[in-house]
Structure formats: C-alpha cells, structure tokens
Coordinates of C-alpha atoms and ligand atoms in Angstrom, one line a residue:
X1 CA 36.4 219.4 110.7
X2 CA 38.0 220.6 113.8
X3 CA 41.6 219.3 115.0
X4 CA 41.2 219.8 118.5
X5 CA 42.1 217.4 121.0
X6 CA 39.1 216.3 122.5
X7 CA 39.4 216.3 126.6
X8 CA 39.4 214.3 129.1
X9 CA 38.4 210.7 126.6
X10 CA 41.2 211.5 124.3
X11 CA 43.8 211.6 127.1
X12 CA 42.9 209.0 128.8
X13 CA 43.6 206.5 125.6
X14 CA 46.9 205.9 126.0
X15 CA 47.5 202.5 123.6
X16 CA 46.8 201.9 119.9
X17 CA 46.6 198.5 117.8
X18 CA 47.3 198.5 113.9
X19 CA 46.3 195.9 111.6
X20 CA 47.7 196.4 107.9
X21 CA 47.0 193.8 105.0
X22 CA 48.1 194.3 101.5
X23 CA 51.4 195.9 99.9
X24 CA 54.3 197.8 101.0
X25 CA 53.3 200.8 100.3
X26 CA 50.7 199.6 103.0
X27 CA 53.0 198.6 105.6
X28 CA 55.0 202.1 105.1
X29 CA 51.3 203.6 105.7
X30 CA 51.1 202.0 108.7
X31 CA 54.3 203.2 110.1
X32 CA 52.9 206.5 109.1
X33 CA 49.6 206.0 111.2
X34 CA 51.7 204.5 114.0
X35 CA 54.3 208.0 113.9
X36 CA 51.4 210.0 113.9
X37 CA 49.4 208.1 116.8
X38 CA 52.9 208.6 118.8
X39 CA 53.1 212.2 118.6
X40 CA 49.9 211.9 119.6
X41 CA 50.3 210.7 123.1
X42 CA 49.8 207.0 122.3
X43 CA 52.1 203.9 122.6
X44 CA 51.8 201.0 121.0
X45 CA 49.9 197.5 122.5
X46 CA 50.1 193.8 121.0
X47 CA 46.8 193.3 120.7
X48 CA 43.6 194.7 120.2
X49 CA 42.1 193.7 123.9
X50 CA 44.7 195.6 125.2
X51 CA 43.9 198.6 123.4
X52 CA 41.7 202.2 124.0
X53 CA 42.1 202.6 120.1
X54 CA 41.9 199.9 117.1
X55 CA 43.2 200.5 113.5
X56 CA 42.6 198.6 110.1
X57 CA 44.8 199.3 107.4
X58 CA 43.2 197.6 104.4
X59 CA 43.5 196.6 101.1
X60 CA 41.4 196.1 98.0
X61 CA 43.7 195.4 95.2
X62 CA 42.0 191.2 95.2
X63 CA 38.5 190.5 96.5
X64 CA 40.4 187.9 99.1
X65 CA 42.2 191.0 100.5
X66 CA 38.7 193.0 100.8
X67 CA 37.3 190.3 102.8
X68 CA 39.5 190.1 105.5
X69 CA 38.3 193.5 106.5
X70 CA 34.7 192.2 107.2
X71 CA 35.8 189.2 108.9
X72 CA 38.4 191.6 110.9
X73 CA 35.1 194.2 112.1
X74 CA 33.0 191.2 112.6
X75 CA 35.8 190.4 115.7
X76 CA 36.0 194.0 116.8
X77 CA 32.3 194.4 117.0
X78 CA 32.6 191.6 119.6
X79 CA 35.1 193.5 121.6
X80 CA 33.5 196.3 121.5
X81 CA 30.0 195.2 122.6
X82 CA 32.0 194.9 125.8
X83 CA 33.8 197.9 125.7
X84 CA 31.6 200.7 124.2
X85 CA 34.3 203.4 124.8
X86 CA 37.0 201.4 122.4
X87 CA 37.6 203.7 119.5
X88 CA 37.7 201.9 115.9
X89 CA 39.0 203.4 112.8
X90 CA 39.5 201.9 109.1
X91 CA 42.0 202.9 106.8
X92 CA 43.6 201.8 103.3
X93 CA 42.0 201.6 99.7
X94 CA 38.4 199.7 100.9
X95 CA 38.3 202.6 103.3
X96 CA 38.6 204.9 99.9
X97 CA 36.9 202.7 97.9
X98 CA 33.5 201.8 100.2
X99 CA 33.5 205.2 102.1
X100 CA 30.3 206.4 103.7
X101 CA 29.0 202.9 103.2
X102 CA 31.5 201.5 105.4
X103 CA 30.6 203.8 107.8
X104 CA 26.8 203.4 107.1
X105 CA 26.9 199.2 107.6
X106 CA 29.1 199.1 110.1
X107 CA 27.7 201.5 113.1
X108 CA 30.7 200.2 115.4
X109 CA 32.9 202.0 112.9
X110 CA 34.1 206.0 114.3
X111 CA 36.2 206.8 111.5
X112 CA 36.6 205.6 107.8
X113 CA 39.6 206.9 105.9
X114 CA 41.5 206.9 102.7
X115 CA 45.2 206.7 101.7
X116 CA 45.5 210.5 101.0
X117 CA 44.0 211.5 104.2
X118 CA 46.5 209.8 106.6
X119 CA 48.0 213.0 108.1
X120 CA 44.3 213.6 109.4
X121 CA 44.3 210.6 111.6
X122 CA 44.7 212.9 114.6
X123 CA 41.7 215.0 114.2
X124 CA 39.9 211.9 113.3
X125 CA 40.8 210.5 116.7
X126 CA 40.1 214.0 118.7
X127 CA 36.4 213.6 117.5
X128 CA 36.1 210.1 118.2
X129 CA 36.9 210.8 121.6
X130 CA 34.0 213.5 121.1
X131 CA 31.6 210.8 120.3
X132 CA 31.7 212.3 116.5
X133 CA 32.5 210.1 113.5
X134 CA 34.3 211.0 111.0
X135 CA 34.6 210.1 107.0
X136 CA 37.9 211.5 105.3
X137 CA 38.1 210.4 101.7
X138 CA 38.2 213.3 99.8
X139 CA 41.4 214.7 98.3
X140 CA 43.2 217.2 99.6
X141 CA 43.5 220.5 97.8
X142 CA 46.9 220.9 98.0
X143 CA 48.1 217.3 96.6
X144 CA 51.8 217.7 98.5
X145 CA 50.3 217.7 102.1
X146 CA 49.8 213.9 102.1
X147 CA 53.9 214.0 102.2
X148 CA 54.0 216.2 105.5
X149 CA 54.5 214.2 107.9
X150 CA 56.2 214.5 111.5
X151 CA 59.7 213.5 112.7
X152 CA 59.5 209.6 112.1
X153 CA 60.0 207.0 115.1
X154 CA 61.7 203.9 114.9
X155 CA 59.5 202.1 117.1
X156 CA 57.1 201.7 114.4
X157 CA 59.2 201.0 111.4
X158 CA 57.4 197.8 110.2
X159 CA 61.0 196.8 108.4
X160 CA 64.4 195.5 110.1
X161 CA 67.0 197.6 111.3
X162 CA 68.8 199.2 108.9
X163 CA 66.3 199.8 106.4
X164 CA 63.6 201.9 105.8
X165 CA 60.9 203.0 103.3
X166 CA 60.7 206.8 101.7
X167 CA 57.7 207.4 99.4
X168 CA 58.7 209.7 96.5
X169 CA 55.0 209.7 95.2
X170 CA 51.7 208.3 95.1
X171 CA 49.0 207.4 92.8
X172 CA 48.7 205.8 89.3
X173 CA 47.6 207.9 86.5
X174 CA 47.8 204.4 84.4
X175 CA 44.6 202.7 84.3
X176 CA 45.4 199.1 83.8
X177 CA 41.9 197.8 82.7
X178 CA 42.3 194.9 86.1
X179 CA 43.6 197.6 89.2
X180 CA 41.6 199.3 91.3
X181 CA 44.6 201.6 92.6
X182 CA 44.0 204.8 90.6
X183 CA 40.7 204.7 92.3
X184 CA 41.7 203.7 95.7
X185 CA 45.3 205.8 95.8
X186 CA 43.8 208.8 93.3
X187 CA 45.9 210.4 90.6
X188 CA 49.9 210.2 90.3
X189 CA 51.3 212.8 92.9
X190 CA 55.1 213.2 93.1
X191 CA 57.0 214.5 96.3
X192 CA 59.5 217.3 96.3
X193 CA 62.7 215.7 96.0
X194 CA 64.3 217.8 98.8
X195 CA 62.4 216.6 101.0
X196 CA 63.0 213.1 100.0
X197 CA 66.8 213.6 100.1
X198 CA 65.8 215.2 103.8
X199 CA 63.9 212.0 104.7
X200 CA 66.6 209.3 103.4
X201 CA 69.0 211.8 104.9
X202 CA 67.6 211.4 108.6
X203 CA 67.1 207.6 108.2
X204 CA 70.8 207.3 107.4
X205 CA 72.0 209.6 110.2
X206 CA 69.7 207.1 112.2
X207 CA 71.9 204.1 111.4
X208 CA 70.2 203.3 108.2
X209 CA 72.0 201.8 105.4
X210 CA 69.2 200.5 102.8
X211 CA 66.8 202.9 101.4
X212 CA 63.4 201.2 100.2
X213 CA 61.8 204.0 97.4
X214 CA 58.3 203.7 97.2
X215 CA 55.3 204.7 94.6
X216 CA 52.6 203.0 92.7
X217 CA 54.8 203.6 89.8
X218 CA 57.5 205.1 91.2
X219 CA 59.8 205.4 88.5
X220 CA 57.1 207.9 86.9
X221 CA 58.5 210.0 90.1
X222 CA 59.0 213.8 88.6
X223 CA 56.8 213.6 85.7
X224 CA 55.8 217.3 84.8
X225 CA 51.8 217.3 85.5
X226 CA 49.8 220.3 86.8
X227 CA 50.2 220.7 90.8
X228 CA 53.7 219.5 90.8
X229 CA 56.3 221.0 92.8
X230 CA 59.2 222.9 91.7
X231 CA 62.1 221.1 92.7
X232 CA 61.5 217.4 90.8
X233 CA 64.4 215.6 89.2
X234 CA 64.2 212.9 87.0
X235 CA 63.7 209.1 89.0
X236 CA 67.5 208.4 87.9
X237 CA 68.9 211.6 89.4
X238 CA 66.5 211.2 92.5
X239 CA 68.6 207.6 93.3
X240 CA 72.0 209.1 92.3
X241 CA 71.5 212.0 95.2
X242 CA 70.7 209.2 97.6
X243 CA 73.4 207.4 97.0
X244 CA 75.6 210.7 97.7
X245 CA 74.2 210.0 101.3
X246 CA 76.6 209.4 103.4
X247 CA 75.7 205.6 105.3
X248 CA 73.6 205.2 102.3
X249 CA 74.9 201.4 101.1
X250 CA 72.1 199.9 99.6
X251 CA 69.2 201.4 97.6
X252 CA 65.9 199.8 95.9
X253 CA 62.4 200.8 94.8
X254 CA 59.6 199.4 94.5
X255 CA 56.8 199.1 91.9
X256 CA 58.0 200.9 88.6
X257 CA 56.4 200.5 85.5
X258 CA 58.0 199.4 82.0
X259 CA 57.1 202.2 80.1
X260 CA 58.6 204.3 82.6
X261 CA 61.9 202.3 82.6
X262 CA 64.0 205.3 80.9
X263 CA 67.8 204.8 79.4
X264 CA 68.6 206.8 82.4
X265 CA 67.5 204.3 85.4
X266 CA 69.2 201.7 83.1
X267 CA 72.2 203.4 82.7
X268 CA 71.8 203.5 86.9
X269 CA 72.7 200.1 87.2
X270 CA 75.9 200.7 85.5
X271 CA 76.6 203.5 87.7
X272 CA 75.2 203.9 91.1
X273 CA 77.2 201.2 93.1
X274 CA 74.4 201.8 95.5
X275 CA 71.3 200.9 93.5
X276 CA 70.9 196.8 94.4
X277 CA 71.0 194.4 90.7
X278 CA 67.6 193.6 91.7
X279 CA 64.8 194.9 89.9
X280 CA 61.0 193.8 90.3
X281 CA 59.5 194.9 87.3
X282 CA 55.8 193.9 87.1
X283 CA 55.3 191.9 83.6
X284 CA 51.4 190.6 84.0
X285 CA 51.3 188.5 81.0
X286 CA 53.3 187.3 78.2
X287 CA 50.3 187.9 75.7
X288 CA 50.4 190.8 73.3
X289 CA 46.3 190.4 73.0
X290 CA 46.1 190.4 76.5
X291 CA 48.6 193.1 77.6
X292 CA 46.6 194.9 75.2
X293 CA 42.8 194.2 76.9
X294 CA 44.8 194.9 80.4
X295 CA 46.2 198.5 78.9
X296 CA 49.4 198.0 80.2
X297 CA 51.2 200.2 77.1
X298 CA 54.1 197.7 76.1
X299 CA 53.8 194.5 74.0
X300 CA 55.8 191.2 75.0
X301 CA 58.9 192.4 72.5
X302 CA 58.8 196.0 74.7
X303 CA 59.6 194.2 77.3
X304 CA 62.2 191.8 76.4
X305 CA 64.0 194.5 74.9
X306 CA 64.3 196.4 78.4
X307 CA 65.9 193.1 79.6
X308 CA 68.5 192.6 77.6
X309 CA 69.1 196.3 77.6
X310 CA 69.3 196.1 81.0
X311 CA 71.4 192.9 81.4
X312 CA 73.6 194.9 78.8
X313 CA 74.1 196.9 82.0
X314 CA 74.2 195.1 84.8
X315 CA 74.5 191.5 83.4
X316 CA 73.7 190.0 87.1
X317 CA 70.9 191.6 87.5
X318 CA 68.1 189.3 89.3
X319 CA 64.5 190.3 87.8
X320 CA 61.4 189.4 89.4
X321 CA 57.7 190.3 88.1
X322 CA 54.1 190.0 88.9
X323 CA 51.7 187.9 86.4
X324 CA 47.9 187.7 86.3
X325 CA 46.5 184.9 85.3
X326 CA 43.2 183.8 84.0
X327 CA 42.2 187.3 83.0
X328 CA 38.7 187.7 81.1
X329 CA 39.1 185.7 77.7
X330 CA 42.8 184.2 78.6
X331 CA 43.0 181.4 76.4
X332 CA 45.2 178.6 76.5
X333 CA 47.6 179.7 73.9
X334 CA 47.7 183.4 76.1
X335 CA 48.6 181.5 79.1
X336 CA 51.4 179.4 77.1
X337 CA 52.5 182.8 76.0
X338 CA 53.0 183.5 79.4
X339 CA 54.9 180.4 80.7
X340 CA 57.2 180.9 77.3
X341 CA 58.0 184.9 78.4
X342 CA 59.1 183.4 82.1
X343 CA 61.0 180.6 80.6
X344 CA 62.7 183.0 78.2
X345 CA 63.5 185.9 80.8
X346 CA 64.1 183.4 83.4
X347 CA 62.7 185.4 86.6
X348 CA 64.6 184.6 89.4
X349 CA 61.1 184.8 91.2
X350 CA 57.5 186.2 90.8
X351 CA 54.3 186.9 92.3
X352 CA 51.3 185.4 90.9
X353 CA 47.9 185.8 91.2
X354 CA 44.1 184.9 89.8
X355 CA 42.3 187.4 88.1
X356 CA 40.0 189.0 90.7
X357 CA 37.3 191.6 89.0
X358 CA 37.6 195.0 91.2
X359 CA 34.6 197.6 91.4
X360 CA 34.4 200.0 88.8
X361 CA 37.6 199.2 87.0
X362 CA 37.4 199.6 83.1
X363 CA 37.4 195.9 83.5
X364 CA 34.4 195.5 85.2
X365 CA 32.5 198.3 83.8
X366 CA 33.1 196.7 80.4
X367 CA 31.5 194.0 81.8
X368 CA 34.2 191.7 80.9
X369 CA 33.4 188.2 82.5
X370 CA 36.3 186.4 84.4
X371 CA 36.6 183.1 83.9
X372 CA 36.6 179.5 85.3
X373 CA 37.8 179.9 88.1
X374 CA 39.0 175.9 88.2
X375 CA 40.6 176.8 85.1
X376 CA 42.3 179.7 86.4
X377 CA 43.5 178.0 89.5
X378 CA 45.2 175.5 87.2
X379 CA 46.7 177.9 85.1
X380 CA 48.0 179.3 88.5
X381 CA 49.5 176.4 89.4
X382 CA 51.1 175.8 86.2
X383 CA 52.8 178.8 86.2
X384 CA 53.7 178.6 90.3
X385 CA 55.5 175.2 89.7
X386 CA 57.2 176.4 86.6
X387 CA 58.9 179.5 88.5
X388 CA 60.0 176.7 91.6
X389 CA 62.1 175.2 89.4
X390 CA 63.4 178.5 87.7
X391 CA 63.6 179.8 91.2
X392 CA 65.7 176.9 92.5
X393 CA 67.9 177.2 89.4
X394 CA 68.6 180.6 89.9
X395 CA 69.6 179.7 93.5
X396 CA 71.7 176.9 92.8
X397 CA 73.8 178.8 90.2
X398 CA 74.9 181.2 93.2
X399 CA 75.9 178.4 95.1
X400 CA 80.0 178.9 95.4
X401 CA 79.3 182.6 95.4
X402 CA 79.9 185.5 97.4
X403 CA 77.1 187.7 98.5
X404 CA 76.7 190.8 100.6
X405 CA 73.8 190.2 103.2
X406 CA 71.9 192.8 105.3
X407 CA 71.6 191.2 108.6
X408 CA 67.7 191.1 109.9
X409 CA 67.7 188.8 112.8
X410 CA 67.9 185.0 113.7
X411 CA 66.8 182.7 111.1
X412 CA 63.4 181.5 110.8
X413 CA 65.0 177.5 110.5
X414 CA 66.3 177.7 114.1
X415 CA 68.3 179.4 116.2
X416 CA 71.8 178.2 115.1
X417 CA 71.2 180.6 111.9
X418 CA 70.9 183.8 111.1
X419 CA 69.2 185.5 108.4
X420 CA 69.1 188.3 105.7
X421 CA 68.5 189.4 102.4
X422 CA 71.1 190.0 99.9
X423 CA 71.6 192.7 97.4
X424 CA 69.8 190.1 94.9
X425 CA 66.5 190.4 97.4
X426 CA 66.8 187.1 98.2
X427 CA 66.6 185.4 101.8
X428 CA 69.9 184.5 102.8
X429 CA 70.4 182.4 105.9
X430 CA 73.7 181.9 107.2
X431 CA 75.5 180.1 110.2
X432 CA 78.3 182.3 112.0
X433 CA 80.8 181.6 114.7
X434 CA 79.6 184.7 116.5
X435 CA 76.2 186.3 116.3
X436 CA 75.9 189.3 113.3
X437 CA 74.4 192.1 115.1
X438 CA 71.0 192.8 113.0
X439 CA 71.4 196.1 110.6
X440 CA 74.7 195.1 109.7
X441 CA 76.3 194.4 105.9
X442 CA 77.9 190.9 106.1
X443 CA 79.6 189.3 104.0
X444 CA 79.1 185.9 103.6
X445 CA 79.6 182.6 100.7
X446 CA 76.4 180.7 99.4
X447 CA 76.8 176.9 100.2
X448 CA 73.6 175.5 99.1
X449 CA 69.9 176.2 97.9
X450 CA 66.4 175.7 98.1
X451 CA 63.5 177.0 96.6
X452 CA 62.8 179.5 98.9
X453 CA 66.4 180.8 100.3
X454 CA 70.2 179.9 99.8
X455 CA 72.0 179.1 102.8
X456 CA 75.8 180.6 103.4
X457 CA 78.3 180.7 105.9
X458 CA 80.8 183.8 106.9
X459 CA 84.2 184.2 105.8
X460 CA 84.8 183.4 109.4
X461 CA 83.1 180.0 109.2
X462 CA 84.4 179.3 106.4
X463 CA 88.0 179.7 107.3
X464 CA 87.1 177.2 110.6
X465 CA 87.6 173.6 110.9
X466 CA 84.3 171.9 109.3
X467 CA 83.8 169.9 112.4
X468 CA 83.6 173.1 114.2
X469 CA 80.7 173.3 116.6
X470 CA 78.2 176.3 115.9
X471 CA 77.4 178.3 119.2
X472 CA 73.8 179.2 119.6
X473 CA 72.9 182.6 118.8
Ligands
LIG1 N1 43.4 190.7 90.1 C1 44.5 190.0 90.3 N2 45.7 190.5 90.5 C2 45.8 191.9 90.5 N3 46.8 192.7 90.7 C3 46.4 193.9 90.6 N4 45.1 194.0 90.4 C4 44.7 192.7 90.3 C5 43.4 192.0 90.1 N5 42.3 192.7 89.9 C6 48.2 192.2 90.9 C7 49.1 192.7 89.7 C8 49.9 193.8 90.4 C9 50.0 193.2 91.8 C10 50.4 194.2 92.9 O1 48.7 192.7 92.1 O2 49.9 191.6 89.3 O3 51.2 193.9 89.8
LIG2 FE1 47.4 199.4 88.9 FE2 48.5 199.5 86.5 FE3 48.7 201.6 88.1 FE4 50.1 199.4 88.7 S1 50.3 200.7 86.8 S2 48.9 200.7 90.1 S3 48.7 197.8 88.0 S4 46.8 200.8 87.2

C-alpha cells in the first residue's frame, strides 16, 4: 500500500473526531492516533458533525464493549448519508478481531485497522481521500515498528497534566482460557528500553511528573523471546532508570501479571521512592478449580503468598484486582471462594465483571457454556457490595492521614473543591484556600470518606480558622 498523500481531498480535511472505548492501553492508543493525525495536518473537533474525518477506537475484551461499535456506525452512517465525502475509519481489537468483515457489512466503512497497525493510520487516510479503502490487520514484520512513533503532542494526551502513559510492550503470550487479547493485540512484543527511557525522558522535560507504564502484562516487559531487541532490562531495572529521571516523582504500571511478579519488582517497593504503594494486580477468582479452567498459572495460595511478600515490603501498599464472575461451571462454593480471597486480602478496590464468552477463545472453542446469567448477575452483585464496604473501610482508616495528591482539576462535587488522585490511586478531593494549579504534587490531610473518594483539606486549610470561608475556585 502506498503512503502518499492523496491531493487535493486530503488537504482539504483539516479536523478529526476520535471515539475510544475500552482500557488504557486504549486511551493511550488514542492519543497515538490523535499525534499521528496532527503531524498530519489535522486538528482536532468536538464532535463528529464538525468533522472531515471520524475515528472509532474499539474494544472487544466483553460483548457489551463490542456492541457499542455497531450502535456507534449505525449513527455515523446517518451522518454520512449527508455527507458522502466524510472519511470513517475503525480501529482497536473488534477492528483486529472482525477485519475484512467489518469492512464487508459496513460499506460506509474506508478503513478497518488493528492495534499493531496504528503507525499506518496516515497512509490509511491518504487513500481514503483517494476513494480507496483500506484493511490493515496483519502484523508487521519487524514487531518493534509499532513503537515508532512521532514526537508526541500534548493536546491529545487523554490524561491530566502532569501525567502520561509510556507503553513498554504489547501483547499477551498468556492465553487465559476467557480473553480475547492475545488474539486482538497478537503475541507479547517488548520495546527497547532506550527508547522508553527517551520517551519518559521527554514527558518529564515536558513538565511531567507521573509516569503511567503500560503492557497487557507489562511486568513480562524484557522477557528473552525470538525478535526481541538488544537492549532489554529486566521490568524492575526498567522502573529504577525512570525514577533516575530527573522531574520523575511518581511512577505506576499497569496490568502485570502474578506469575510475572519477580522478587525484584517486590523488592522495588522497598526501594524506588518513586514507584507509587499502589499495585493493581488482576486476581480473577479465588477458586483453585477455576483459576485452573481460566489458565491463569497460579493457585489461590500463589497469590496470597505475593501479598504478604509484598506487604513484607511495603506494608501500606493499597492492592486492587480484577475478578470474573460467573465463569462456565462457577459454582456456589467457587464464588464463596472468591468473596473469602477479597475478605482475606482486603482489596482496597476492584473491578468486576460477568463472564462474557469472546470469539475463538479456548473458552469458547471448548464449547464451555456460560451460565445463568440471573445467577451471574447476583453473584456480581454479591461481590460489588462486599468490596463497598471493604472499600469504605479502607478509606476511613486513612482518615487523619497525610497524603500526597497529584492535582487534576476542579472537583467533580462542585466548584469549591478540587481534586486528585493520591499515590494510593485513589480520588482525593480537597478544599484549599487558593486554587492548586492542576499537574502539581500537593500535599494535603484526609478528613473524611466515602465509598468512592476521601475528602482532605491542605496544610494551609488546615492551619485556618474552621469558620473560614472557602473562595471559589
Ligand atoms: N469476560 C469478562 N471479563 C473479562 N475480562 C477479560 N476477559 C473477559 C471476559 N471474557 C476482564 C478480566 C481482565 C479485565 C481487563 O477484563 O477481569 O482482568
Ligand atoms: Fe488476557 Fe490473560 Fe493475557 Fe491478561 S494475561 S491479556 S487476561 S490472556
């Protein structure tokens, strides 16, 4: 396929819009797609009416996710039976995972392309304004290109000033029996870890001060596999050069996998002032039978044992995981296994989700058969109001506590507050005589608790008469 900016069509579209469901390494995508789409010649619009070029950046990891995508072209088609010359492109894992029969159902449809082919997205965009369409889901041959990227921009970071996300590799070479991501995102790819220091180097001399590290198990980041670079260091070492960065005051990752949770990374915690006490670490189920029919490689015992070796370490650490529920043949003792591992590891919080049966997983081709789903949704709820009331304890017990907060903007409970996350990941809001400018570290003391954020107040505040009135910021 040719590169070549198409004439006159492709300069006259001047404005794209970008629609991204699903995770972070999603969003991060997106500001990819966005950077690329810039160095293009286009500029970004708020809405898709507005726009010469539209974007969907899907996701397929739950059939609900999937469907958005059909009820999002259903809209566009609309738009564009009025406006033949608007360009349309998907993108994501249903891109990868439906390919030409995306582009074969949906006619409106000029380009369909998958995760690894994201640096293509200009060509792509050259022929559509060429009246070509283009399909892009095949991997490239050189497995490090998808990491060459141009100078990034700001404009389109999806997260708030002062952070940003770095991907230090791609892919899952895991096979959970449930995921569709080693289909959709292809085979475990690390980047060269100079040019990941280069990266988080840039962001900091940008202002940044909290590196986001980002992989589909990116604490497998520098496993020796065929087609690897030279220069990979193990995940551990990879954090401890970021955090020789100067600027660099805060440092997380997200998702890693228990089995690749080494005595190195724990050892981390101890170490690397930098690396947040904060670690989402994706549990699933607190069934050995079931772990074992989901193939995630660690029994229930595995995992407690990383926890207390890790609160060995760092004995504040806040964990959070992810648990599926309801998977094929769950029974009720399974699930009760899996309320006793929250209640015993206390999670300060966790996603949860029904079973959702993927195409062509091992799951699925097993023909496993998910179950009630009224069942499942119980179990669900089970489980949700069990970690409220472990999430509100864990809030509580901060209450009279000092916290560190990176500042992202006025509060979403009104305009007298302000709000961040601290270096537990959790939403902090926080009242303060004078406005916090947003990107800043701030250091502020938790007052109370809900549920779903701890409120604090600034040194400052605190120090002020309580009657004091609270300007607006
Ligand atoms: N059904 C339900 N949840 C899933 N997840 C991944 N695949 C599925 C599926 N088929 C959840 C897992 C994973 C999170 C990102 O999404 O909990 O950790
Ligand atoms: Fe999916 Fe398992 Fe790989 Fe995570 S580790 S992306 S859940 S296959």
């Amino acid at each position: 396929m040719s590169g070549t900016e198409g004439p006159a069509k492709l300069r006259s579209m001047r404005r794209f819009f970008l629609r991204t469901f699903g995770c972070q390494m999603n969003q991060h995508d997106a500001e990819k797609l966005g950077n690329l789409l810039h160095h293009q010649g286009f500029s970004p619009s708020s809405s898709a009416e507005d726009a010469d070029l539209v974007l969907i950046h899907t996701c397929s990891i739950r059939e609900k996710a999937e469907q958005k995508l059909y009820t999002e072209i259903g809209i566009l088609a609309k738009l564009k039976a009025g406006r033949p010359e608007l360009v349309l492109g998907v993108g994501g894992c249903v891109a990868q995972q439906e390919g030409a029969k995306l582009l074969k159902r949906f006619p409106v449809l000029d380009f369909v392309f998958g995760p690894q082919n994201i640096t293509h997205l200009p060509a792509m965009v050259a022929r559509a304004a060429e009246h070509q369409r283009s399909l892009w889901v095949d991997y490239d041959e050189d497995p490090q290109r998808r990491f060459e990227l141009p100078e990034r921009h700001p404009e389109f970071e999806s997260v708030t000033p002062g952070r940003a996300f770095v991907t230090v590799m791609e892919g899952c070479d895991l096979f959970c029996t449930y995921c569709v991501v080693p289909k959709t995102r292809g085979r475990e790819v690390s980047r060269s870890s100079g040019s990941i220091v280069e990266e988080a180097q840039r962001c900091a001399d940008r202002g940044v001060v909290e590196i986001t590290l980002l992989g589909q198990t990116v604490n497998a980041y520098g496993r020796t596999r065929p087609g690897q670079v030279a220069d990979e260091i193990p995940f551990a070492e990879l954090i401890r050069r970021i955090s020789e960065i100067d600027g660099i005051e805060r440092i997380r990752f997200t998702s890693p996998h228990p089995i690749f949770v080494s005595d190195d990374l724990i050892h981390a915690y101890g170490e690397i002032p930098e690396l947040c006490p904060h670690l989402h670490l994706p549990v699933q189920s607190g069934s050995n039978r079931v772990l074992e029919a989901m193939n995630r490689r660690y029994t229930r015992e595995d995992y407690l044992d990383l926890v207390t070796r890790l609160r060995a370490v760092r004995g504040d650490i806040a964990l959070t995981t992810d648990w599926i529920v309801g998977f094929p043949g769950e029974t009720e003792a399974e699930f009760e296994a899996t309320l006793s591992l929250l209640r015993e590891v206390k999670f300060v919080d966790s996603f949860s989700f029904k079973y959702s049966e993927r195409p062509e997983t091992p799951a699925q081709r097993r023909g496993l058969i998910p179950m009630d789903p009224a069942e499942a949704g119980k179990r669900l709820e089970a489980l949700q109001l069990l970690q409220r009331d472990l999430t509100l304890a864990a809030h509580q017990a901060r209450v009279g506590s000092k916290v560190t907060i990176l500042v992202e903007g006025t509060s979403r409970r009104g305009v007298d507050q302000q709000r961040g996350r601290c270096e537990y990941n959790r939403v902090v809001n926080f009242v303060s005589p004078a406005a916090v400018q947003a990107g800043s570290i701030q250091d502020v003391e938790i007052i109370d608790a809900t549920p779903h954020s701890l409120l604090a107040v600034t040194a400052l505040t605190a120090a002020a008469p309580r009657s004091l009135e609270l300007p607006i910021v």
